[in-house]
């Protein structure tokens, strides 16, 4: 049996019955109806035993903020989106929002989604440029449209109409990382590699020398459970670094990088988005919890499915295992939670209402 982190839990039947017996109350409906154009706090009146939030390893500040807001009575979608905004606004986190690593043309394109348990509704934006808080835009798509996903120029226009300010999201650090990747792409193009540059611009003097040109797939995921038993989940990312312009990953795809079911739990993923899309990863996590699996077991089972479905030779290392990593996160309706990854090293963050901490994800494979 795989280790499970959990609050004292009722049986699956008990929590499904409790969920069915707790429909959206008038206060919650009123709160949703009056949601502000710009994401603010929507006050909820239901009370319960204590809120909890989990996040990807880079999201400890996000889930800590989410729990703080939940304790003040915030709606879970507002709480996680405001938590995620802390990471989106941090220029040092190059996986999301401001300072996110750009596409192959040096342009930052962001993806995000929010799913709201009480209405089983979702909102998402993909390949949006110049807006550092795509999760907040996704929440407005959820609350103020009949749609789920807006992309590119349409998503930007929608954000501007709702008062979001455009800004350049490419920080110096991310621009230098992109330039180094570009210069080292091929020795046959006219961009001089590290090895090809004139010796007077030696490596020691090269301001880009320390920057890695590797493709990376960082992302922030955060989900929350209120004291009253409602769930919401959010995933936000700058996606795969140096991607083909217009490439969309799993983060804004409901069921791939983000999913929640108010009667069961929430799931989310970070890492190679293409693999999460073709394995319906976030949906699968929730589905496995619905059929009785513990959260960590559910995440490991989906990690196993991703590894088994990695059939492209070019995406497999010499030992046949995937040449990439994915981390998966689960928060169950009863407060139990867990995380898994393909290879050791992945972490997830949790705030259980008392304290926040970062924990290791359970790896599918022993080492890479
Ligand atoms: N998981 C983030 C991405 O692949 O875009």
XYZ file of C-alpha atoms and ligand atoms in Angstrom:
373
model
C 0.000 0.000 0.000
C 1.303 3.418 -0.888
C 1.668 6.013 1.825
C -1.353 8.252 2.193
C -1.536 11.664 3.766
C -4.959 12.129 5.135
C -7.235 13.829 7.569
C -9.592 11.475 9.494
C -11.891 10.310 6.733
C -15.394 8.931 6.372
C -15.970 6.038 3.997
C -16.399 6.797 0.303
C -20.123 6.143 0.615
C -20.327 8.567 3.555
C -18.590 11.393 1.765
C -20.565 10.902 -1.431
C -23.770 10.904 0.614
C -22.657 14.009 2.495
C -21.906 15.736 -0.801
C -25.313 14.850 -2.193
C -26.957 16.181 0.961
C -25.182 19.528 0.708
C -26.370 21.324 -2.413
C -25.303 24.841 -3.241
C -27.032 27.074 -0.693
C -28.789 30.391 -1.406
C -25.856 32.366 -0.022
C -23.422 30.606 -2.322
C -25.727 31.119 -5.311
C -26.078 34.806 -4.462
C -22.332 35.126 -4.070
C -21.730 33.577 -7.482
C -24.327 35.798 -9.106
C -22.666 38.946 -7.783
C -19.091 37.927 -8.569
C -17.036 41.031 -9.319
C -15.712 41.679 -12.858
C -12.177 41.623 -11.542
C -11.563 38.640 -9.285
C -12.185 39.651 -5.738
C -13.274 37.652 -2.728
C -16.697 36.063 -2.819
C -17.855 35.440 0.741
C -19.317 32.067 1.574
C -21.337 31.357 4.668
C -21.093 27.589 5.042
C -19.063 26.355 7.984
C -17.334 23.040 8.558
C -14.265 21.481 10.110
C -11.385 23.261 8.432
C -10.079 24.176 4.966
C -7.197 22.504 3.154
C -5.249 23.325 0.022
C -2.582 21.471 -1.944
C -0.280 22.699 -4.690
C 2.639 21.716 -6.862
C 6.055 21.953 -5.200
C 6.490 25.593 -6.246
C 3.095 26.495 -4.775
C 3.529 26.527 -1.006
C 2.814 30.269 -0.952
C -0.244 29.663 -3.141
C -1.857 27.071 -0.897
C -0.928 29.005 2.233
C -2.652 32.094 0.845
C -5.617 30.013 -0.309
C -6.179 28.626 3.194
C -5.788 32.099 4.696
C -8.545 33.353 2.368
C -10.747 30.317 2.954
C -10.557 30.989 6.682
C -11.824 34.493 5.964
C -14.786 32.981 4.136
C -13.525 33.277 0.566
C -14.942 31.225 -2.241
C -12.481 28.383 -3.067
C -12.042 29.510 -6.666
C -11.119 33.028 -5.539
C -8.834 31.624 -2.866
C -6.784 29.423 -5.205
C -6.654 31.972 -8.029
C -5.361 34.605 -5.608
C -2.888 32.076 -4.234
C -1.684 31.174 -7.720
C -1.330 34.895 -8.540
C 1.535 35.067 -6.003
C 3.484 32.587 -8.139
C 2.374 34.180 -11.426
C 3.598 37.575 -10.173
C 6.998 36.254 -9.065
C 9.566 36.992 -11.818
C 11.932 34.437 -10.294
C 9.561 31.550 -11.053
C 10.218 30.971 -14.757
C 7.451 28.399 -15.134
C 4.464 30.707 -14.964
C 3.207 34.268 -15.436
C 5.691 37.160 -15.292
C 9.157 35.841 -16.161
C 7.824 32.603 -17.641
C 10.104 31.094 -20.280
C 9.013 32.123 -23.794
C 8.262 30.252 -27.004
C 10.804 29.745 -29.795
C 10.275 33.326 -30.972
C 10.967 34.783 -27.520
C 7.294 35.512 -26.797
C 5.740 34.476 -23.471
C 2.445 32.638 -24.061
C 0.513 31.520 -20.992
C -2.118 28.826 -20.347
C -4.404 28.465 -17.315
C -7.645 26.899 -16.162
C -9.943 26.956 -13.154
C -12.587 24.358 -12.321
C -15.315 24.957 -9.762
C -16.801 21.985 -7.960
C -20.184 23.351 -6.845
C -21.276 24.122 -10.430
C -18.990 21.651 -12.251
C -18.055 24.546 -14.492
C -14.647 25.448 -15.889
C -12.922 28.408 -17.487
C -9.609 28.478 -19.313
C -7.333 30.555 -21.504
C -4.561 29.326 -23.779
C -1.646 30.989 -25.547
C -2.559 34.343 -24.018
C 0.148 37.030 -24.238
C 0.974 40.096 -22.109
C -1.314 39.243 -19.172
C 0.572 37.963 -16.147
C -2.436 36.450 -14.341
C -4.052 34.033 -16.809
C -5.708 32.100 -13.960
C -7.727 35.195 -13.040
C -8.792 35.541 -16.683
C -9.746 31.849 -16.712
C -11.921 32.421 -13.646
C -13.737 35.205 -15.494
C -14.307 32.907 -18.486
C -15.852 30.478 -15.999
C -18.025 33.079 -14.289
C -18.962 35.462 -17.045
C -19.308 33.392 -20.236
C -21.050 30.314 -21.547
C -17.707 29.025 -22.793
C -14.871 27.050 -21.288
C -11.776 27.949 -23.315
C -10.635 31.159 -25.002
C -7.356 31.217 -26.913
C -4.772 33.650 -28.240
C -5.990 37.030 -29.466
C -9.549 36.309 -28.308
C -8.383 35.537 -24.797
C -6.298 38.731 -24.703
C -9.205 40.818 -25.960
C -11.481 39.261 -23.321
C -8.927 40.068 -20.601
C -8.552 43.665 -21.771
C -12.326 44.117 -21.830
C -12.351 43.022 -18.191
C -9.752 45.573 -17.176
C -6.535 43.563 -17.236
C -3.445 45.597 -18.100
C -1.019 44.394 -20.745
C 2.670 44.242 -19.891
C 5.873 42.723 -21.213
C 6.231 39.381 -19.411
C 9.722 38.605 -20.732
C 12.198 39.360 -17.935
C 15.903 39.795 -18.592
C 16.608 36.415 -17.007
C 14.117 34.648 -19.279
C 15.248 36.594 -22.361
C 18.857 35.514 -21.716
C 17.809 31.884 -21.246
C 15.898 32.037 -24.550
C 18.856 33.684 -26.353
C 21.223 31.009 -25.111
C 18.870 28.279 -26.343
C 18.544 30.027 -29.715
C 22.289 30.463 -30.160
C 23.008 26.837 -29.302
C 20.280 25.328 -31.477
C 22.511 24.472 -34.391
C 26.166 25.027 -35.323
C 25.010 25.509 -38.939
C 22.936 28.642 -38.459
C 24.224 32.211 -38.167
C 23.713 32.436 -34.412
C 27.096 31.637 -32.855
C 27.161 28.805 -30.307
C 29.022 28.938 -27.011
C 31.782 27.004 -28.774
C 31.829 29.155 -31.903
C 32.055 32.646 -30.450
C 35.228 34.683 -30.755
C 37.622 33.802 -27.918
C 37.676 37.410 -26.733
C 34.078 36.800 -25.694
C 35.178 33.798 -23.693
C 32.857 31.707 -21.579
C 33.955 33.370 -18.358
C 32.867 36.749 -19.697
C 29.691 35.403 -21.268
C 26.663 36.751 -19.366
C 24.638 33.781 -20.644
C 27.172 31.157 -19.583
C 25.256 29.986 -16.533
C 21.883 29.774 -18.229
C 20.597 26.335 -19.185
C 19.232 25.992 -22.734
C 17.186 22.859 -21.904
C 13.448 22.630 -22.561
C 11.553 22.879 -19.276
C 7.921 22.349 -18.310
C 7.235 24.092 -15.022
C 3.699 24.910 -13.929
C 1.766 25.753 -10.768
C -1.265 23.725 -9.731
C -3.391 24.504 -6.659
C -6.633 23.000 -5.404
C -8.656 23.645 -2.276
C -11.368 22.103 -0.165
C -13.504 24.397 1.962
C -14.690 23.731 5.480
C -18.117 23.130 3.952
C -16.823 20.486 1.541
C -16.627 22.423 -1.739
C -13.724 22.006 -4.138
C -11.985 24.149 -6.734
C -8.820 23.614 -8.727
C -6.496 25.751 -10.833
C -3.445 25.193 -13.042
C -1.365 27.999 -14.581
C 1.772 27.848 -16.710
C 4.027 29.416 -19.297
C 4.173 25.918 -20.770
C 7.035 24.185 -22.461
C 9.967 26.531 -22.934
C 10.934 27.331 -26.537
C 7.681 25.768 -27.776
C 6.296 26.269 -31.260
C 4.172 29.439 -31.126
C 0.567 28.513 -30.429
C 1.448 25.238 -28.711
C -1.020 24.571 -25.907
C -0.185 22.212 -23.069
C -2.324 20.350 -20.579
C -2.848 23.168 -18.074
C -5.867 24.793 -19.773
C -7.320 21.476 -20.934
C -9.971 20.341 -18.484
C -9.368 16.700 -17.617
C -5.706 16.879 -18.674
C -3.871 19.326 -16.372
C -6.787 20.164 -14.104
C -10.072 18.616 -13.034
C -12.397 18.530 -10.066
C -15.633 16.818 -9.151
C -17.331 18.224 -6.084
C -18.500 14.766 -4.983
C -15.071 13.155 -5.268
C -12.001 15.390 -5.318
C -9.569 17.371 -7.433
C -6.609 16.386 -9.586
C -3.865 18.301 -11.339
C -0.585 17.787 -13.143
C 2.690 19.475 -13.927
C 5.419 18.322 -16.283
C 5.192 17.190 -19.903
C 1.773 18.413 -20.958
C 1.462 16.338 -24.107
C 1.590 13.161 -22.004
C -1.028 14.487 -19.575
C -3.333 15.378 -22.473
C -3.259 11.990 -24.179
C -3.747 10.197 -20.857
C -6.551 12.480 -19.572
C -4.373 12.626 -16.481
C -6.261 14.949 -14.106
C -9.607 13.341 -14.906
C -8.075 9.902 -14.412
C -6.791 10.836 -10.948
C -10.279 11.875 -9.867
C -11.870 8.902 -11.554
C -9.555 6.495 -9.725
C -10.398 8.171 -6.403
C -14.070 7.800 -7.272
C -13.581 4.085 -7.699
C -12.082 3.880 -4.222
C -8.349 4.471 -4.587
C -6.393 6.480 -2.051
C -5.153 9.808 -3.489
C -1.496 8.783 -3.655
C -2.401 5.432 -5.203
C -4.556 7.222 -7.773
C -1.652 9.499 -8.719
C 0.768 6.569 -8.962
C -1.708 4.636 -11.117
C -1.921 7.546 -13.538
C 1.877 7.907 -13.546
C 2.022 4.214 -14.452
C -0.459 4.730 -17.280
C 1.586 7.643 -18.630
C 4.762 5.548 -18.575
C 3.016 2.580 -20.220
C 1.595 4.814 -22.947
C 4.942 6.378 -23.780
C 5.353 4.401 -26.975
C 7.300 6.900 -29.080
C 10.895 5.682 -29.157
C 12.201 9.258 -29.189
C 10.446 9.951 -25.886
C 12.040 6.953 -24.182
C 15.431 6.735 -22.556
C 17.800 3.842 -23.280
C 16.218 1.808 -20.455
C 12.791 2.182 -22.082
C 11.404 4.528 -19.459
C 10.078 8.008 -20.336
C 12.735 10.658 -20.963
C 10.597 13.273 -19.194
C 8.859 13.704 -15.864
C 5.305 14.413 -14.800
C 3.998 15.144 -11.305
C 0.409 14.434 -10.307
C -1.562 15.815 -7.382
C -4.794 14.715 -5.718
C -7.049 16.235 -3.082
C -9.988 14.104 -2.021
C -13.367 15.300 -0.783
C -12.596 14.070 2.745
C -9.331 16.032 2.977
C -6.997 13.161 2.100
C -4.308 14.136 -0.393
C -1.296 12.803 -2.220
C 1.197 13.319 -5.020
C 3.210 11.131 -7.365
C 5.794 11.593 -10.082
C 7.591 9.406 -12.574
C 11.050 9.906 -11.067
C 12.277 10.809 -7.573
C 12.605 14.515 -6.841
C 9.065 15.795 -7.393
C 7.412 17.577 -4.489
C 4.021 18.957 -3.592
C 2.875 21.534 -1.070
C 0.016 21.283 1.372
C -1.598 23.581 3.905
C -3.948 21.602 6.121
C -5.450 24.602 7.895
C -2.800 24.559 10.601
C 0.543 24.578 8.830
C 2.014 24.544 5.365
C 4.752 22.161 4.277
C 6.357 20.653 1.215
C 6.326 16.858 0.834
C 7.942 14.453 -1.619
C 5.805 13.024 -4.393
C 5.790 9.225 -4.471
C 7.929 8.234 -7.462
C 6.831 5.508 -9.859
C 10.426 4.622 -10.678
C 13.262 4.342 -8.194
C 15.725 6.576 -9.969
C 16.383 8.213 -13.312
N 2.421 21.039 -18.012
C 2.672 22.245 -18.632
C 2.811 22.157 -20.087
O 3.267 21.156 -20.610
O 2.480 23.107 -20.750
